[in-house]
Coordinates of C-alpha atoms in Angstrom, one line a residue:
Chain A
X1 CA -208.4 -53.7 127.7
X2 CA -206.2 -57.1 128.4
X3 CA -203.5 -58.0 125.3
X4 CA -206.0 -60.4 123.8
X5 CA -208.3 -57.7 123.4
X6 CA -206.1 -55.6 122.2
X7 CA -204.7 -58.3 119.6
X8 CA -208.1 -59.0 118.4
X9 CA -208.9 -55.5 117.2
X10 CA -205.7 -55.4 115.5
X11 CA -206.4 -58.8 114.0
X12 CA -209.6 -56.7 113.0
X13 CA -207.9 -54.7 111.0
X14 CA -207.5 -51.7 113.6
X15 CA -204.0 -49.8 113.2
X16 CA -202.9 -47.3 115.9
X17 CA -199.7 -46.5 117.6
X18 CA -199.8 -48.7 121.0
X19 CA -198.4 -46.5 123.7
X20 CA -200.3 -46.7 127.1
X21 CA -202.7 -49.8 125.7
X22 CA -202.6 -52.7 127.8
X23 CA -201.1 -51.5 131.3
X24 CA -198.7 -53.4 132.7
X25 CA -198.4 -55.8 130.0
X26 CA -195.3 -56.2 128.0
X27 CA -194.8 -54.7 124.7
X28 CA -192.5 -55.9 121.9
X29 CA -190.4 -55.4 118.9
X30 CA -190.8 -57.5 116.1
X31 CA -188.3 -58.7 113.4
X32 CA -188.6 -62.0 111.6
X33 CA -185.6 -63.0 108.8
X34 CA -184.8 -65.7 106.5
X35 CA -183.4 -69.0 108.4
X36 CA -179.8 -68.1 107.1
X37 CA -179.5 -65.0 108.8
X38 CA -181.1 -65.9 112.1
X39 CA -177.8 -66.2 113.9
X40 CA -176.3 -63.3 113.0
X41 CA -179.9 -61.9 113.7
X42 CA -179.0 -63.3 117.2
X43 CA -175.5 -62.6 117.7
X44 CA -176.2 -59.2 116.7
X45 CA -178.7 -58.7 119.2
X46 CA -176.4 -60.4 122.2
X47 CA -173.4 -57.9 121.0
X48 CA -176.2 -55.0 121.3
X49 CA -178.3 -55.9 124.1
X50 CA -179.5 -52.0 124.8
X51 CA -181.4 -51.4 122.0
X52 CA -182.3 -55.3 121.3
X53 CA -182.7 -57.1 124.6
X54 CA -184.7 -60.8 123.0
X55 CA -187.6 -61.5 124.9
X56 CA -188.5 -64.9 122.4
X57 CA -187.3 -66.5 119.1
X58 CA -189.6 -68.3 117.4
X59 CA -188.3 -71.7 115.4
X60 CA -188.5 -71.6 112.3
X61 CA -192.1 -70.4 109.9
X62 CA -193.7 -70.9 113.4
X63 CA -196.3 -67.4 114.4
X64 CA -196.6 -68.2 118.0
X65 CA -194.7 -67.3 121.2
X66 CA -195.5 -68.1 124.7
X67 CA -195.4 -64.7 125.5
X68 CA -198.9 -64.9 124.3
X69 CA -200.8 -67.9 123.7
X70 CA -203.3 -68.1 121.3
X71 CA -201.7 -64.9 119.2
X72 CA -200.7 -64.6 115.5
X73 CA -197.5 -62.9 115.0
X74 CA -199.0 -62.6 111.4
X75 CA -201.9 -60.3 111.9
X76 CA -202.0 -59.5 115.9
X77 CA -200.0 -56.3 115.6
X78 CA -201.4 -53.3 114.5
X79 CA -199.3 -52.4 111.5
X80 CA -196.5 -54.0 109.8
X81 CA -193.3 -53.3 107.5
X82 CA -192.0 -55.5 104.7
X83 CA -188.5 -55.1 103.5
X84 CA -186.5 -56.2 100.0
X85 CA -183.1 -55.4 100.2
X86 CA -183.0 -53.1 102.8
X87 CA -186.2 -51.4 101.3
X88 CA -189.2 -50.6 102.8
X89 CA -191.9 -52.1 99.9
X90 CA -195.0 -52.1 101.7
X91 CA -196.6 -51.2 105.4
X92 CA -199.5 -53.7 105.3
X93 CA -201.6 -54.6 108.6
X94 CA -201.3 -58.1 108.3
X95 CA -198.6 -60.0 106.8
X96 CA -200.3 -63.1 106.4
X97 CA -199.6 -63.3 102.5
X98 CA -196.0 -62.4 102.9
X99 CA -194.8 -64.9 105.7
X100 CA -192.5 -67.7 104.5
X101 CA -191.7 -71.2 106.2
X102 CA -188.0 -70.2 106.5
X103 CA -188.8 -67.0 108.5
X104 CA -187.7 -66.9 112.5
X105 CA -189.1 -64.4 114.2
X106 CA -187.7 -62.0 117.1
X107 CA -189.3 -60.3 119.9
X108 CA -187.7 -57.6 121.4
X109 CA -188.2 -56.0 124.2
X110 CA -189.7 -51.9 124.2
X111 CA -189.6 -49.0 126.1
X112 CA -193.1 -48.7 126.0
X113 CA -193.6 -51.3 128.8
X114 CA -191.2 -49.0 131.3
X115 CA -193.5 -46.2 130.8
X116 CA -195.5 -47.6 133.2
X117 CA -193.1 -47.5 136.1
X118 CA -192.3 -44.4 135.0
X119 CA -195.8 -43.3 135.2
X120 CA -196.4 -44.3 138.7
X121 CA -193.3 -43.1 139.9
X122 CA -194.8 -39.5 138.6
X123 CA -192.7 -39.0 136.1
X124 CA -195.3 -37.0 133.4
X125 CA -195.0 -39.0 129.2
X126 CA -195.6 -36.2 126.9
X127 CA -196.1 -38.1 124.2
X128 CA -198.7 -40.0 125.8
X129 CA -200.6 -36.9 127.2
X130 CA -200.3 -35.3 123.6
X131 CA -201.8 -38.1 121.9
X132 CA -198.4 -38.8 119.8
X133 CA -196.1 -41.6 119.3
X134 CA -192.8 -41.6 120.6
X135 CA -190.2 -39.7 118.9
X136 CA -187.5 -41.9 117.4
X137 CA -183.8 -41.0 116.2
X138 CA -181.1 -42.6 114.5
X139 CA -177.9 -41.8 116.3
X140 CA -174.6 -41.8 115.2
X141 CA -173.4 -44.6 117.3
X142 CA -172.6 -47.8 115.3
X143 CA -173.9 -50.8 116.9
X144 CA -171.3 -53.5 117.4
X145 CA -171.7 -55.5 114.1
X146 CA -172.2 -59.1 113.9
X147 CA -171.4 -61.0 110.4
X148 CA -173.2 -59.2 107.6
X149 CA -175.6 -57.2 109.7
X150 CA -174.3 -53.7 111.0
X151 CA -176.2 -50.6 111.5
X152 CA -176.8 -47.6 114.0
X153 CA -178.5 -47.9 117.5
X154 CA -181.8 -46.0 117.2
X155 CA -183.0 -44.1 120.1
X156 CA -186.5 -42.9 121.7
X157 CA -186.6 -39.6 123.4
X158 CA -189.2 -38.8 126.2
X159 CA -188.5 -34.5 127.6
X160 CA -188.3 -35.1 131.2
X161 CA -188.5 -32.8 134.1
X162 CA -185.4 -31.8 135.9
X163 CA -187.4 -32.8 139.2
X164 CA -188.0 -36.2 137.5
X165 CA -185.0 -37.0 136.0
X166 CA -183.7 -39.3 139.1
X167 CA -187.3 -41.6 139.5
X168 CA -187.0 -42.2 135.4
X169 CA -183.4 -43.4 135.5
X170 CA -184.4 -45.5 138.1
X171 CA -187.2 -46.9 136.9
X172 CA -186.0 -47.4 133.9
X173 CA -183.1 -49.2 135.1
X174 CA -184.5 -52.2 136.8
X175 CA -186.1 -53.6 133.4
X176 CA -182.8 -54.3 131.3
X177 CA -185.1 -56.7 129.6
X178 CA -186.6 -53.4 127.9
X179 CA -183.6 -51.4 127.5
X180 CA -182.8 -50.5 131.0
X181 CA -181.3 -47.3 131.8
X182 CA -180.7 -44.5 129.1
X183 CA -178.2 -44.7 126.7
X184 CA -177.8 -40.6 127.0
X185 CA -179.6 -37.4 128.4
X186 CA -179.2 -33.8 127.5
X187 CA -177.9 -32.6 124.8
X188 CA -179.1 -34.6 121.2
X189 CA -175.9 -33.4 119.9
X190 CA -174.0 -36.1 121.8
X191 CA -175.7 -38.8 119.4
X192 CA -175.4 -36.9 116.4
X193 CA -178.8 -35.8 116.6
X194 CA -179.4 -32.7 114.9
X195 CA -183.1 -32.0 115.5
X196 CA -185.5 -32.9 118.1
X197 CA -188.2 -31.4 116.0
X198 CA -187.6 -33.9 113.2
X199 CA -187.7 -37.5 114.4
X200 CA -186.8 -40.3 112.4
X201 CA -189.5 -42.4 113.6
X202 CA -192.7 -41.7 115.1
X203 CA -193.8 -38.2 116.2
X204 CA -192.4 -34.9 117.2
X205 CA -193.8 -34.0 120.8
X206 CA -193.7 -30.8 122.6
X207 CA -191.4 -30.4 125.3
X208 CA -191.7 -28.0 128.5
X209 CA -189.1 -25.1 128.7
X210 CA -186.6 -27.3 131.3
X211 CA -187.5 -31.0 130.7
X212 CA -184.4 -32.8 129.5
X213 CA -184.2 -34.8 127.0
X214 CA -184.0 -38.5 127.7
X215 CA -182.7 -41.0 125.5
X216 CA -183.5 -44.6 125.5
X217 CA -181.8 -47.3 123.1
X218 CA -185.0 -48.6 121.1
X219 CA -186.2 -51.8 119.0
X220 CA -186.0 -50.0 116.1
X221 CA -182.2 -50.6 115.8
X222 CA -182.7 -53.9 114.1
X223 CA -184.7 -52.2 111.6
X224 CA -182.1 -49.5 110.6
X225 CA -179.8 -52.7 110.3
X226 CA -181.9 -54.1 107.7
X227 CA -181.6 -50.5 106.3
X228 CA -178.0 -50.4 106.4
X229 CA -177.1 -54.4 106.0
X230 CA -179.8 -55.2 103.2
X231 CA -181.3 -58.8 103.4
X232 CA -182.9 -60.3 100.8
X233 CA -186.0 -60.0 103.1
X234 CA -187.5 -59.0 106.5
X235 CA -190.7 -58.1 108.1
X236 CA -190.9 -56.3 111.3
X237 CA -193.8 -54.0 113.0
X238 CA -194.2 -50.5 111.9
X239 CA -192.8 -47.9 115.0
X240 CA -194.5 -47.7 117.5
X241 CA -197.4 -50.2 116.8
X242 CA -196.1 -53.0 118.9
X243 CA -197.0 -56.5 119.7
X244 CA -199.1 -56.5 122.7
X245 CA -197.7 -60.2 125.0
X246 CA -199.5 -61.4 127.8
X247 CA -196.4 -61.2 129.9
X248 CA -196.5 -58.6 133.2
X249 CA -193.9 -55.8 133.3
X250 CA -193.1 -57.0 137.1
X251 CA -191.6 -60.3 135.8
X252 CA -188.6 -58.4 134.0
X253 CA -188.6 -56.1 136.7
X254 CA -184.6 -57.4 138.5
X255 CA -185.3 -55.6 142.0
Chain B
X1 CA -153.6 -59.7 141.4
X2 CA -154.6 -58.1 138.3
X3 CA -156.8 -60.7 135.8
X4 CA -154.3 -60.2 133.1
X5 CA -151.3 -61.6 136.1
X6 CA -153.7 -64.3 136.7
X7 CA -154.1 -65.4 132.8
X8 CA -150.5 -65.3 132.8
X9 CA -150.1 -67.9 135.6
X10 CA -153.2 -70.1 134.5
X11 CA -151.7 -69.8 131.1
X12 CA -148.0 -71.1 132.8
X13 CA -149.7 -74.2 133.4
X14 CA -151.0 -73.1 136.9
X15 CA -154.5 -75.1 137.9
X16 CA -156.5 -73.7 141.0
X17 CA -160.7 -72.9 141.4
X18 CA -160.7 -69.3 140.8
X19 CA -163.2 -68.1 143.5
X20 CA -162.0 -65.3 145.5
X21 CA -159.3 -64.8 142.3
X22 CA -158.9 -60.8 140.7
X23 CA -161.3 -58.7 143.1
X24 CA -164.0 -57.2 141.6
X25 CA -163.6 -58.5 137.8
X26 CA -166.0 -60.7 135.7
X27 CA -164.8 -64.3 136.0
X28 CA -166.9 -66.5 133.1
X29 CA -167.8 -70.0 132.0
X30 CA -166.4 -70.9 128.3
X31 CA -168.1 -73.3 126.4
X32 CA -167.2 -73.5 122.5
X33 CA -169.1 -75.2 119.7
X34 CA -169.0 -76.5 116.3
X35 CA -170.2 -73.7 114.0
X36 CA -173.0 -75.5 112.9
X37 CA -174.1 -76.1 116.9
X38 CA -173.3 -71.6 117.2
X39 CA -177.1 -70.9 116.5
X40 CA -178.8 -73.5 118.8
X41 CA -175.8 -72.8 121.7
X42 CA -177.2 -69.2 121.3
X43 CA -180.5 -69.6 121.1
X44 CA -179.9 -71.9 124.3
X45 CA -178.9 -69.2 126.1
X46 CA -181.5 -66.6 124.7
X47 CA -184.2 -68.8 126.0
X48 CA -182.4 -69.5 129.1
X49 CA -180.8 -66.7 130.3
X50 CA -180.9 -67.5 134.5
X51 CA -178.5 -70.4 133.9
X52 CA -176.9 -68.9 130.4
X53 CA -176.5 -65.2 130.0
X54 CA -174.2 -64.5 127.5
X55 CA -171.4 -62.1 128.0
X56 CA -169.9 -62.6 124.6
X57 CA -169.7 -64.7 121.3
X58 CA -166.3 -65.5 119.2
X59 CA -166.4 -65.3 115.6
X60 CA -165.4 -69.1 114.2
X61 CA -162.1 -70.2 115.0
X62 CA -160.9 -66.6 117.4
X63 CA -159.9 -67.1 120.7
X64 CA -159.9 -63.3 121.6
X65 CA -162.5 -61.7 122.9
X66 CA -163.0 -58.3 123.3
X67 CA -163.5 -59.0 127.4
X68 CA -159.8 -59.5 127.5
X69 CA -158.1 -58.0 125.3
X70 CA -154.6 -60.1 124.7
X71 CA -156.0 -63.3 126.0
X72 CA -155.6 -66.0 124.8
X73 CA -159.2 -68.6 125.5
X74 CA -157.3 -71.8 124.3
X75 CA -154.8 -71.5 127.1
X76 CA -155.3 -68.9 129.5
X77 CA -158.1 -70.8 131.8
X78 CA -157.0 -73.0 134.4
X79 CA -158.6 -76.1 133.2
X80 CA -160.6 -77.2 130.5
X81 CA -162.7 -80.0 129.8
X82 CA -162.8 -82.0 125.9
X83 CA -166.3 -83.5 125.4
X84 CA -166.7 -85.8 121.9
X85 CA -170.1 -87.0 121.4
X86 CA -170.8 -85.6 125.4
X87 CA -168.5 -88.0 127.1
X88 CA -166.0 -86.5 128.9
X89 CA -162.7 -87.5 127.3
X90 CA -159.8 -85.1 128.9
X91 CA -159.2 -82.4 131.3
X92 CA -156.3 -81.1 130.6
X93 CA -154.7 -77.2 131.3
X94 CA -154.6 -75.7 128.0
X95 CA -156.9 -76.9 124.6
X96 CA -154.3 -75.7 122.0
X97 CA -154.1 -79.2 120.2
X98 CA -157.7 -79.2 120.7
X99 CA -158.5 -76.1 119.1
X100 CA -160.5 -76.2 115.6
X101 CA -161.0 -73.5 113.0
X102 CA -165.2 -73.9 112.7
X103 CA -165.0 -73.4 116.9
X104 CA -167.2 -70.5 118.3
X105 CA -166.6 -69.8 121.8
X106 CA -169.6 -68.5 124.1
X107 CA -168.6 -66.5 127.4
X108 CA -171.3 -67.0 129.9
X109 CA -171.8 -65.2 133.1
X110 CA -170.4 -66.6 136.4
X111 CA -171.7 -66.3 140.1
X112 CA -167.8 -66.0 140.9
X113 CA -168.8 -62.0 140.2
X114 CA -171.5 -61.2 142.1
X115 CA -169.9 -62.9 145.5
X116 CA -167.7 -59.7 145.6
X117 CA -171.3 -57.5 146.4
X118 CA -172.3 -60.1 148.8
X119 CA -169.6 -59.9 150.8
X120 CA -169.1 -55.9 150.4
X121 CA -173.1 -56.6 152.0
X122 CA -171.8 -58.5 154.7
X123 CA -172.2 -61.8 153.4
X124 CA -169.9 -64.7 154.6
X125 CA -169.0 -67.2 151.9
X126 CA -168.8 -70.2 153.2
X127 CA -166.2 -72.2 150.5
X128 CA -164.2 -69.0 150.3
X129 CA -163.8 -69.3 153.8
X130 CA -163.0 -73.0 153.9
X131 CA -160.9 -72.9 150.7
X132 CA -163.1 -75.1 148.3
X133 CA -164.6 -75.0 145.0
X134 CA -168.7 -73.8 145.0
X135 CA -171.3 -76.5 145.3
X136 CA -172.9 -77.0 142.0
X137 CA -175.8 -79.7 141.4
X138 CA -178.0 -80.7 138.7
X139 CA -181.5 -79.8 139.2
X140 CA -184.8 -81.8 137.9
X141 CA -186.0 -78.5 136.2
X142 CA -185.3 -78.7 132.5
X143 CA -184.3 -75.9 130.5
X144 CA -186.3 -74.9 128.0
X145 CA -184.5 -76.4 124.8
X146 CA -183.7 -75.1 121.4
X147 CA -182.9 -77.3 118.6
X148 CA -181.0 -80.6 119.3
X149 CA -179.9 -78.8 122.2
X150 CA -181.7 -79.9 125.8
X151 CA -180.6 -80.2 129.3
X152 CA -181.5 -79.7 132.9
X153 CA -180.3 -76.6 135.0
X154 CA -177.4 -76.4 136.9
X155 CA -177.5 -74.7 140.2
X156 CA -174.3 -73.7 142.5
X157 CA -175.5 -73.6 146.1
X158 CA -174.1 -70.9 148.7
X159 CA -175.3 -71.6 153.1
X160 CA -176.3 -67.7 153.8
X161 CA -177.1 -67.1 157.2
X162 CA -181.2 -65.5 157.8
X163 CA -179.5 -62.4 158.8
X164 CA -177.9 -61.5 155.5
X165 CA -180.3 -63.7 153.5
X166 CA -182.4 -60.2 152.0
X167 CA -178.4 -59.1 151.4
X168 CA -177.9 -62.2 149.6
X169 CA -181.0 -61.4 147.2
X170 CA -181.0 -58.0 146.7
X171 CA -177.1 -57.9 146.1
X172 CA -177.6 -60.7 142.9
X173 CA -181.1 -59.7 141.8
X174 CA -178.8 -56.0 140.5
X175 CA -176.7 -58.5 138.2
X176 CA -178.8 -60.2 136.0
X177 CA -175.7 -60.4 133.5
X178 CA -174.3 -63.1 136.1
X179 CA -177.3 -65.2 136.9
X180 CA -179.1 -62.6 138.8
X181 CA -181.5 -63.8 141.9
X182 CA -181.9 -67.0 143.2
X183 CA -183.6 -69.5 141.6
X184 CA -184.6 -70.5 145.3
X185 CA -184.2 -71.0 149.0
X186 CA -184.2 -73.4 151.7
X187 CA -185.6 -77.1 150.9
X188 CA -182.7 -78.7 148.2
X189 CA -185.7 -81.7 147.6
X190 CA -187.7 -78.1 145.9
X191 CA -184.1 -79.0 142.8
X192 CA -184.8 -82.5 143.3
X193 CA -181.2 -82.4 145.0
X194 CA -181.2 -85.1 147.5
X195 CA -177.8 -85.1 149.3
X196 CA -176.1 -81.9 149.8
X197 CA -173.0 -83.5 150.6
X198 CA -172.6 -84.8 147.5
X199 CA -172.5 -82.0 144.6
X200 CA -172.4 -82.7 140.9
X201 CA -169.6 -80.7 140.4
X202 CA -167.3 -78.6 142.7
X203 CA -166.8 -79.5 146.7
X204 CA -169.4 -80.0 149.4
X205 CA -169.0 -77.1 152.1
X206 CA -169.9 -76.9 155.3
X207 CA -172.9 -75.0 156.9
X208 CA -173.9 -73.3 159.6
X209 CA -176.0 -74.7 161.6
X210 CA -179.1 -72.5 161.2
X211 CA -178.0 -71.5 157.7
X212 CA -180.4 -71.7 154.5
X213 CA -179.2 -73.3 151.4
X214 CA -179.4 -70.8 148.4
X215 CA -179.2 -71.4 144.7
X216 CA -178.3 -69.7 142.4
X217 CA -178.7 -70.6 138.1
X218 CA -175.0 -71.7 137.2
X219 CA -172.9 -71.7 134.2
X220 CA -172.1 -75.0 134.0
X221 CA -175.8 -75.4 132.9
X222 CA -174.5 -75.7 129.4
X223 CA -172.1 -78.5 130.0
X224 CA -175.0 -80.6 131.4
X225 CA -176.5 -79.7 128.0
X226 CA -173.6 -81.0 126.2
X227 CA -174.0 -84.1 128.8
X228 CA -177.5 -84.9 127.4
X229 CA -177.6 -83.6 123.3
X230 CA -174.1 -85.1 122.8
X231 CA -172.7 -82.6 120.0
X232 CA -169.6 -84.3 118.4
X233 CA -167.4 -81.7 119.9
X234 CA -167.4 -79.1 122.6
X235 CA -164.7 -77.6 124.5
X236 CA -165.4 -75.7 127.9
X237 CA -163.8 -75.2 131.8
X238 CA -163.6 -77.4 134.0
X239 CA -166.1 -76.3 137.0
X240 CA -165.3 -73.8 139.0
X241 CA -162.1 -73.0 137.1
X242 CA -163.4 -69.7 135.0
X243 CA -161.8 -67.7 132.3
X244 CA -161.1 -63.8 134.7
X245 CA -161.8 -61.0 132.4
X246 CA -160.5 -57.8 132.6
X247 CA -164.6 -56.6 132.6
X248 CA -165.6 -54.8 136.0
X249 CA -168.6 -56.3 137.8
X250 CA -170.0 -52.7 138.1
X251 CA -170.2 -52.7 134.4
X252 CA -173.3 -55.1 135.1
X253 CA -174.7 -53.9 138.2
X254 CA -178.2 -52.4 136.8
X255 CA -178.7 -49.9 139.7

């Protein structure tokens, strides 16, 4: 199925987490504030490029991106979140009645679109194989703060096995546009994680006896900063159901 | 020398190009805005991040950054350049009576860093070598703009012998943070660059005779943006005289 495809169905109304749609094709984050806290929206996202490497900014009350022509940044993802004050009022599938002129939206890049390089270097997804979405946990790691937004980096987690573990640091580190490397492996304690079982975001997935633990910084950090920094509004994608782009994986590949 | 040594001599009053300066440290471009120019200036960047990748943002009216800690940005560059209304109106070796309290100050990443992995690669480098400032030119590719702020790319131009040309590539493509790969090879009329001999900014150095001209995205890209939107005020270096962090290039080397 190519993005457009995918985009149309979710324009449909069709809601479902989007790991392993669309090979190859570039998945993103989505976060769109009021004008006034765009540049801090910005800033905070330069000062914290793991977990929010920008792939586009829209100008200001515009839906579209030339990541993908043709799309509607209103409807074309498969589920969304709206957020008052740092609370999460509604998780709607469009947000077509909701968008204001003043809004500037951000794409950010997601670890979903490294899976595939993972994949074909043979490193085996879990949570794709079990059907889940990825697990997602807030860490206790402060981002770097930037005016009035602060919050914690949130992390995915994919088990890996110890034969494995090289090819998915690799991999993984040649697309800094979607969080590069990993931010941590082994041990969940060392991010404050107490749990593995109970993800913050997205689904728990079984683990074999000796895969390690990998964690990636993940797009969902700007929405545990709107948690912890409190807008007046935002809207971003719900986790894991990401805007499908047009763009290839290759061309944020560095080597 | 250390950076810190060097910042302390550039700071003296000392003016020099600072290619070949503090082995293995980040060397970066400075330019600094009115606030009210901060979001465009960073979303500038954002949507051109070959020519502009940001390696950090002041808060209005600091001149410390946490890149180098207890320097000083208004005097510890080697030269600076005053731009009112994009007209070049004084170059002189500090900015201290220049300085304003609504300035934010961008830190963009400089070729200067990855030279040190091309020549570890075997790599000659051609104005080290002869003792001159890079070649830089202004392109005919536009960047892509953002706001009131538009411009054409900068490029600075090393001669890299075929043998080492894949070192050359491979060595930049692992620092993204500092321009990454070429923007391209061989032909300068492929820039719209007519005259080798006769940079924009910097020296004209002397090539081999079967070497290929390669270009790399350059830092100076913003200046030319200043050049052609005419902000009412910007302060930056002059070319080829970079503000030496004490940041490690490893610290951006992906892989």
């Amino acid at each position: 199925m190519t993005p457009a495809e995918a985009r149309k169905r979710f324009r449909a109304g069709l809601s479902a987490p989007t790991a392993g749609w669309a090979p190859g094709r570039t998945q993103a984050n989505l976060i769109a504030v009021p004008a006034d806290w765009a540049y801090e929206m910005l800033l905070f996202c330069q000062r914290n490029p793991k977990p929010c490497p920008v792939l586009d900014v829209t100008d200001a009350g515009s839906w579209t991106t030339p990541l993908a022509p043709g799309a509607d940044l209103r409807t074309d993802l498969p589920r969304y979140r709206v957020w008052e004050h740092g609370e999460l009022v509604e998780e709607p599938t469009d947000v077509v009645a909701h968008w204001r002129d003043d809004l500037v939206a951000f794409l950010i890049g997601c670890s979903f679109t490294f899976e595939w390089s993972l994949a074909a270097a043979g490193v085996p997804l879990r949570h794709i194989e079990q059907g889940r979405n990825v697990s997602m946990y807030v860490t206790d790691r402060p981002c770097r703060p930037a005016g009035r937004l602060r919050g914690p980096m949130v992390v995915s987690m994919r088990p890996v096995p110890p034969m494995h573990l090289a090819a998915a640091i690799r991999e993984s580190s040649l697309l800094p546009a979607v969080h590069g490397s990993p931010v941590h492996c082994g041990d969940p304690a060392g991010l404050g994680i107490t749990d593995l079982d109970k993800p913050d975001f997205g689904d728990p997935v079984d683990a074999e006896a000796d895969d390690i633990p990998v964690f990636w910084a993940c797009g969902v950090t700007p929405q545990a900063a709107v948690m912890a920094s409190r807008p007046p509004f935002a809207l971003t994608h719900a986790p894991g159901h990401m805007f499908l782009t047009d763009a290839r994986d290759e061309q944020y590949r560095v080597a």
